[in-house]
mmCIF file of C-alpha atoms in Angstrom:
data_model
loop_
_atom_site.group_PDB
_atom_site.id
_atom_site.type_symbol
_atom_site.label_atom_id
_atom_site.label_comp_id
_atom_site.label_asym_id
_atom_site.label_seq_id
_atom_site.Cartn_x
_atom_site.Cartn_y
_atom_site.Cartn_z
ATOM 1 C CA ALA A 1 3.312 -23.523 12.968
ATOM 2 C CA GLN A 2 5.485 -21.532 15.291
ATOM 3 C CA LYS A 3 4.217 -18.428 17.011
ATOM 4 C CA VAL A 4 5.644 -15.882 19.426
ATOM 5 C CA THR A 5 3.428 -13.540 21.405
ATOM 6 C CA GLN A 6 4.597 -10.387 23.099
ATOM 7 C CA ALA A 7 1.426 -9.014 24.589
ATOM 8 C CA GLN A 8 2.999 -5.789 25.857
ATOM 9 C CA THR A 9 3.118 -3.323 23.005
ATOM 10 C CA GLU A 10 4.719 -0.514 24.935
ATOM 11 C CA ILE A 11 6.066 -0.073 28.452
ATOM 12 C CA SER A 12 7.154 3.165 30.079
ATOM 13 C CA VAL A 13 9.220 3.193 33.240
ATOM 14 C CA VAL A 14 11.248 5.681 35.177
ATOM 15 C CA GLU A 15 14.978 5.127 35.357
ATOM 16 C CA LYS A 16 16.106 2.652 38.028
ATOM 17 C CA GLU A 17 12.813 0.792 37.976
ATOM 18 C CA ASP A 18 12.855 -2.920 37.208
ATOM 19 C CA VAL A 19 10.875 -4.021 34.173
ATOM 20 C CA THR A 20 9.869 -7.422 32.813
ATOM 21 C CA LEU A 21 9.107 -8.073 29.179
ATOM 22 C CA ASP A 22 6.876 -11.060 28.568
ATOM 23 C CA CYS A 23 7.225 -13.624 25.810
ATOM 24 C CA VAL A 24 5.014 -16.644 25.185
ATOM 25 C CA TYR A 25 5.735 -19.068 22.375
ATOM 26 C CA GLU A 26 4.080 -21.948 20.561
ATOM 27 C CA THR A 27 5.849 -24.737 18.728
ATOM 28 C CA ARG A 28 5.349 -28.409 18.004
ATOM 29 C CA ASP A 29 9.083 -29.028 17.921
ATOM 30 C CA THR A 30 10.686 -30.741 20.875
ATOM 31 C CA THR A 31 14.004 -29.076 20.128
ATOM 32 C CA TYR A 32 13.967 -25.367 19.539
ATOM 33 C CA TYR A 33 15.790 -22.176 20.378
ATOM 34 C CA LEU A 34 14.593 -18.934 21.889
ATOM 35 C CA PHE A 35 16.188 -15.566 21.449
ATOM 36 C CA TRP A 36 15.898 -11.982 22.584
ATOM 37 C CA TYR A 37 16.999 -9.144 20.346
ATOM 38 C CA LYS A 38 17.133 -5.409 20.986
ATOM 39 C CA GLN A 39 16.389 -2.891 18.243
ATOM 40 C CA PRO A 40 17.623 0.618 18.999
ATOM 41 C CA PRO A 41 16.480 3.576 16.863
ATOM 42 C CA SER A 42 19.347 2.971 14.410
ATOM 43 C CA GLY A 43 17.500 -0.115 13.198
ATOM 44 C CA GLU A 44 19.852 -3.040 13.537
ATOM 45 C CA LEU A 45 18.805 -5.925 15.743
ATOM 46 C CA VAL A 46 21.272 -6.665 18.504
ATOM 47 C CA PHE A 47 21.497 -10.210 19.841
ATOM 48 C CA LEU A 48 21.007 -10.492 23.599
ATOM 49 C CA ILE A 49 20.592 -14.160 24.399
ATOM 50 C CA ARG A 50 19.919 -17.619 22.980
ATOM 51 C CA ARG A 51 18.351 -20.458 24.941
ATOM 52 C CA ASN A 52 17.778 -24.046 23.821
ATOM 53 C CA SER A 53 14.699 -26.003 24.797
ATOM 54 C CA PHE A 54 16.651 -28.391 26.993
ATOM 55 C CA ASP A 55 18.173 -25.745 29.205
ATOM 56 C CA GLU A 56 15.707 -24.199 31.603
ATOM 57 C CA GLN A 57 18.306 -22.596 33.797
ATOM 58 C CA ASN A 58 17.689 -18.941 34.334
ATOM 59 C CA GLU A 59 20.444 -16.665 33.186
ATOM 60 C CA ILE A 60 21.741 -13.377 34.449
ATOM 61 C CA SER A 61 24.013 -11.020 32.583
ATOM 62 C CA GLY A 62 24.651 -7.804 34.433
ATOM 63 C CA ARG A 63 21.333 -6.004 34.756
ATOM 64 C CA TYR A 64 19.640 -8.445 32.381
ATOM 65 C CA SER A 65 18.060 -11.723 33.404
ATOM 66 C CA TRP A 66 15.946 -14.278 31.621
ATOM 67 C CA ASN A 67 13.382 -16.701 32.989
ATOM 68 C CA PHE A 68 12.627 -19.697 30.773
ATOM 69 C CA GLN A 69 9.687 -21.830 31.842
ATOM 70 C CA LYS A 70 8.862 -24.664 29.498
ATOM 71 C CA SER A 71 5.741 -25.567 31.456
ATOM 72 C CA THR A 72 4.154 -22.250 30.564
ATOM 73 C CA SER A 73 5.976 -21.784 27.236
ATOM 74 C CA SER A 74 7.356 -18.496 28.423
ATOM 75 C CA PHE A 75 10.718 -16.821 28.099
ATOM 76 C CA ASN A 76 10.560 -13.555 29.996
ATOM 77 C CA PHE A 77 13.218 -10.878 30.113
ATOM 78 C CA THR A 78 13.859 -8.632 33.103
ATOM 79 C CA ILE A 79 15.929 -5.491 33.192
ATOM 80 C CA THR A 80 16.959 -4.486 36.684
ATOM 81 C CA ALA A 81 17.552 -0.833 37.513
ATOM 82 C CA SER A 82 16.615 0.309 34.025
ATOM 83 C CA GLN A 83 18.546 3.090 32.322
ATOM 84 C CA VAL A 84 17.664 5.540 29.582
ATOM 85 C CA VAL A 85 20.018 3.650 27.239
ATOM 86 C CA ASP A 86 17.747 0.617 27.580
ATOM 87 C CA SER A 87 15.078 2.433 25.595
ATOM 88 C CA ALA A 88 14.505 0.351 22.474
ATOM 89 C CA VAL A 89 12.186 -2.204 20.963
ATOM 90 C CA TYR A 90 12.796 -5.714 22.264
ATOM 91 C CA PHE A 91 11.934 -8.782 20.240
ATOM 92 C CA CYS A 92 11.546 -12.341 21.369
ATOM 93 C CA ALA A 93 12.130 -14.949 18.667
ATOM 94 C CA LEU A 94 11.920 -18.683 18.140
ATOM 95 C CA SER A 95 13.719 -21.002 15.741
ATOM 96 C CA GLU A 96 13.533 -24.673 15.068
ATOM 97 C CA ALA A 97 16.502 -26.931 15.745
ATOM 98 C CA ILE A 98 19.694 -25.310 14.584
ATOM 99 C CA ASN A 99 21.231 -28.598 13.481
ATOM 100 C CA THR A 100 18.701 -28.844 10.687
ATOM 101 C CA GLY A 101 20.429 -25.912 9.081
ATOM 102 C CA THR A 102 17.546 -23.533 9.430
ATOM 103 C CA ALA A 103 18.858 -21.459 12.294
ATOM 104 C CA SER A 104 18.393 -18.308 10.319
ATOM 105 C CA LYS A 105 14.643 -18.703 10.030
ATOM 106 C CA LEU A 106 13.461 -16.943 13.133
ATOM 107 C CA THR A 107 9.851 -16.353 14.032
ATOM 108 C CA PHE A 108 9.670 -13.023 15.808
ATOM 109 C CA GLY A 109 7.122 -11.607 18.191
ATOM 110 C CA THR A 110 5.681 -8.190 17.488
ATOM 111 C CA GLY A 111 8.083 -6.528 19.886
ATOM 112 C CA THR A 112 7.764 -4.478 23.043
ATOM 113 C CA ARG A 113 8.769 -0.852 22.940
ATOM 114 C CA LEU A 114 10.460 0.108 26.194
ATOM 115 C CA GLN A 115 10.696 3.780 27.078
ATOM 116 C CA VAL A 116 12.873 4.647 30.055
ATOM 117 C CA THR A 117 12.679 8.242 31.249
ATOM 118 C CA LEU A 118 14.584 10.215 33.845
ATOM 119 C CA LYS B 1 35.652 -6.507 12.803
ATOM 120 C CA ALA B 2 33.314 -4.850 10.353
ATOM 121 C CA GLY B 3 29.642 -5.565 10.858
ATOM 122 C CA VAL B 4 26.964 -6.383 8.337
ATOM 123 C CA THR B 5 26.725 -3.661 5.721
ATOM 124 C CA GLN B 6 23.568 -2.941 3.793
ATOM 125 C CA THR B 7 23.211 -0.574 0.878
ATOM 126 C CA PRO B 8 21.474 1.616 0.115
ATOM 127 C CA ARG B 9 20.223 2.731 3.520
ATOM 128 C CA TYR B 10 17.273 4.636 2.136
ATOM 129 C CA LEU B 11 15.539 4.606 -1.197
ATOM 130 C CA ILE B 12 12.317 5.755 -2.755
ATOM 131 C CA LYS B 13 10.697 3.982 -5.675
ATOM 132 C CA THR B 14 7.372 4.159 -7.450
ATOM 133 C CA ARG B 15 4.872 1.391 -7.987
ATOM 134 C CA GLY B 16 5.809 -0.980 -10.750
ATOM 135 C CA GLN B 17 9.526 -0.366 -10.497
ATOM 136 C CA GLN B 18 12.010 -2.887 -9.256
ATOM 137 C CA VAL B 19 14.684 -2.586 -6.601
ATOM 138 C CA THR B 20 17.881 -4.371 -5.667
ATOM 139 C CA LEU B 21 19.270 -4.296 -2.153
ATOM 140 C CA SER B 22 22.752 -5.383 -1.216
ATOM 141 C CA CYS B 23 24.182 -7.011 1.886
ATOM 142 C CA SER B 24 27.810 -7.651 2.790
ATOM 143 C CA PRO B 25 28.069 -10.131 5.661
ATOM 144 C CA ILE B 26 30.654 -10.237 8.379
ATOM 145 C CA SER B 27 33.901 -11.672 7.067
ATOM 146 C CA GLY B 28 33.843 -15.454 7.318
ATOM 147 C CA HIS B 29 30.083 -15.741 7.621
ATOM 148 C CA ARG B 30 28.553 -17.857 4.904
ATOM 149 C CA SER B 31 24.882 -17.644 5.764
ATOM 150 C CA VAL B 32 22.866 -14.582 4.854
ATOM 151 C CA SER B 33 19.202 -14.212 5.605
ATOM 152 C CA TRP B 34 16.745 -11.439 4.834
ATOM 153 C CA TYR B 35 13.828 -10.125 6.823
ATOM 154 C CA GLN B 36 11.122 -7.615 6.056
ATOM 155 C CA GLN B 37 9.942 -5.362 8.856
ATOM 156 C CA THR B 38 6.680 -3.436 8.595
ATOM 157 C CA PRO B 39 4.484 -1.842 11.259
ATOM 158 C CA GLY B 40 1.599 -4.097 10.324
ATOM 159 C CA GLN B 41 3.265 -7.482 9.861
ATOM 160 C CA GLY B 42 6.323 -7.070 12.040
ATOM 161 C CA LEU B 43 9.490 -8.974 11.229
ATOM 162 C CA GLN B 44 9.020 -11.647 8.617
ATOM 163 C CA PHE B 45 11.558 -14.062 7.203
ATOM 164 C CA LEU B 46 12.135 -13.742 3.477
ATOM 165 C CA PHE B 47 14.874 -16.234 2.634
ATOM 166 C CA GLU B 48 18.252 -17.559 3.620
ATOM 167 C CA TYR B 49 21.281 -18.279 1.498
ATOM 168 C CA PHE B 50 24.212 -20.461 2.369
ATOM 169 C CA SER B 51 27.122 -21.094 0.032
ATOM 170 C CA GLU B 52 25.286 -19.493 -2.884
ATOM 171 C CA THR B 53 22.239 -21.739 -2.442
ATOM 172 C CA GLN B 54 18.853 -20.750 -1.133
ATOM 173 C CA ARG B 55 18.416 -22.909 1.919
ATOM 174 C CA ASN B 56 15.088 -21.667 3.191
ATOM 175 C CA LYS B 57 12.285 -19.435 2.023
ATOM 176 C CA GLY B 58 9.457 -17.599 3.735
ATOM 177 C CA ASN B 59 5.934 -17.002 2.490
ATOM 178 C CA PHE B 60 6.477 -14.181 0.050
ATOM 179 C CA PRO B 61 5.400 -13.956 -3.591
ATOM 180 C CA GLY B 62 7.792 -14.692 -6.419
ATOM 181 C CA ARG B 63 8.377 -10.958 -6.913
ATOM 182 C CA PHE B 64 10.834 -11.288 -4.047
ATOM 183 C CA SER B 65 14.038 -13.012 -5.010
ATOM 184 C CA GLY B 66 17.603 -13.140 -3.905
ATOM 185 C CA ARG B 67 20.992 -14.521 -4.627
ATOM 186 C CA GLN B 68 24.330 -14.993 -2.983
ATOM 187 C CA PHE B 69 27.728 -14.632 -4.549
ATOM 188 C CA SER B 70 30.865 -16.678 -4.002
ATOM 189 C CA ASN B 71 32.176 -14.077 -1.550
ATOM 190 C CA SER B 72 28.962 -14.531 0.505
ATOM 191 C CA ARG B 73 27.639 -11.096 -0.404
ATOM 192 C CA SER B 74 23.940 -11.220 -1.078
ATOM 193 C CA GLU B 75 21.403 -9.221 -3.016
ATOM 194 C CA MET B 76 17.650 -9.269 -2.875
ATOM 195 C CA ASN B 77 15.406 -8.023 -5.615
ATOM 196 C CA VAL B 78 11.790 -6.971 -5.560
ATOM 197 C CA SER B 79 10.110 -6.600 -8.917
ATOM 198 C CA THR B 80 6.889 -4.810 -9.791
ATOM 199 C CA LEU B 81 6.861 -2.893 -6.546
ATOM 200 C CA GLU B 82 3.613 -2.413 -4.663
ATOM 201 C CA LEU B 83 2.790 0.135 -1.970
ATOM 202 C CA GLY B 84 2.763 -2.659 0.585
ATOM 203 C CA ASP B 85 6.420 -3.399 -0.105
ATOM 204 C CA SER B 86 7.387 -0.256 1.784
ATOM 205 C CA ALA B 87 9.398 -1.597 4.679
ATOM 206 C CA LEU B 88 12.714 -1.884 6.409
ATOM 207 C CA TYR B 89 14.622 -4.765 4.861
ATOM 208 C CA LEU B 90 17.089 -6.300 7.246
ATOM 209 C CA CYS B 91 19.928 -8.574 6.347
ATOM 210 C CA ALA B 92 21.565 -10.883 8.862
ATOM 211 C CA SER B 93 24.647 -13.012 8.615
ATOM 212 C CA SER B 94 25.866 -15.968 10.603
ATOM 213 C CA TRP B 95 28.401 -18.761 10.394
ATOM 214 C CA GLY B 96 25.714 -21.157 9.218
ATOM 215 C CA LEU B 97 27.164 -24.627 9.341
ATOM 216 C CA ALA B 98 30.417 -23.642 7.723
ATOM 217 C CA GLY B 99 33.970 -24.324 8.728
ATOM 218 C CA GLY B 100 33.276 -26.531 11.720
ATOM 219 C CA ARG B 101 32.346 -23.569 13.813
ATOM 220 C CA ALA B 102 29.573 -24.139 16.293
ATOM 221 C CA ASN B 103 26.344 -22.825 14.927
ATOM 222 C CA THR B 104 25.086 -20.803 17.833
ATOM 223 C CA GLY B 105 22.138 -19.481 15.914
ATOM 224 C CA GLU B 106 23.194 -15.931 16.663
ATOM 225 C CA LEU B 107 22.369 -13.651 13.789
ATOM 226 C CA PHE B 108 24.252 -10.416 13.203
ATOM 227 C CA PHE B 109 22.002 -7.818 11.653
ATOM 228 C CA GLY B 110 22.734 -4.818 9.504
ATOM 229 C CA GLU B 111 21.002 -1.481 9.956
ATOM 230 C CA GLY B 112 18.647 -2.208 7.117
ATOM 231 C CA SER B 113 17.534 -0.642 3.876
ATOM 232 C CA ARG B 114 14.433 1.462 4.229
ATOM 233 C CA LEU B 115 12.343 1.252 1.086
ATOM 234 C CA THR B 116 9.490 3.633 0.419
ATOM 235 C CA VAL B 117 7.190 2.871 -2.495
ATOM 236 C CA LEU B 118 5.079 5.781 -3.755
#
């Protein structure tokens, strides 16, 4: 069975601080996909990134960066110079191989609530 | 383009009643999946529909059902409501495997329908 663990329930930082959200996953699949989603107070989940199990390159997008380490089954997310608008709940998720047609069945972690204050 | 639309946004029911929630996917998307979000269980996959067929199902009792119409709009129904069914029900759409488009696995979520069972 697949499992995603986000051990940090809540993190509070002051604006401009860097913050890392941890994600550890378990799967028996050799091909899988990892995702990060952001859930602002309005409720909808906003897609941030998708990573496949064969691509361990780190990725940077503006102030966001992701560190995928297959050896430790981790897919951590770092926000550099955090801003108040980053305040939200962040979810890490895992899906089995998309080509099997089950891309929509994501296993989510319990989320990390990030509070950024002035 | 218009995002995923869910109706109603909020509703209150009593135990034993039934409820129907509606989801209109992004134009062109043929896969619709549903998730239940509760404080205790987090985000859990309910089911996925693609081209009017249920393609995948999560571990929920038979009281939870869904369907998809030819225009890809989807409804989910919960019968004989229980207090524990109080949750935010999120709908997500994606291309699925339709039309030769690459299936990136990115899900586009609506803002959800918040159900309260009294």
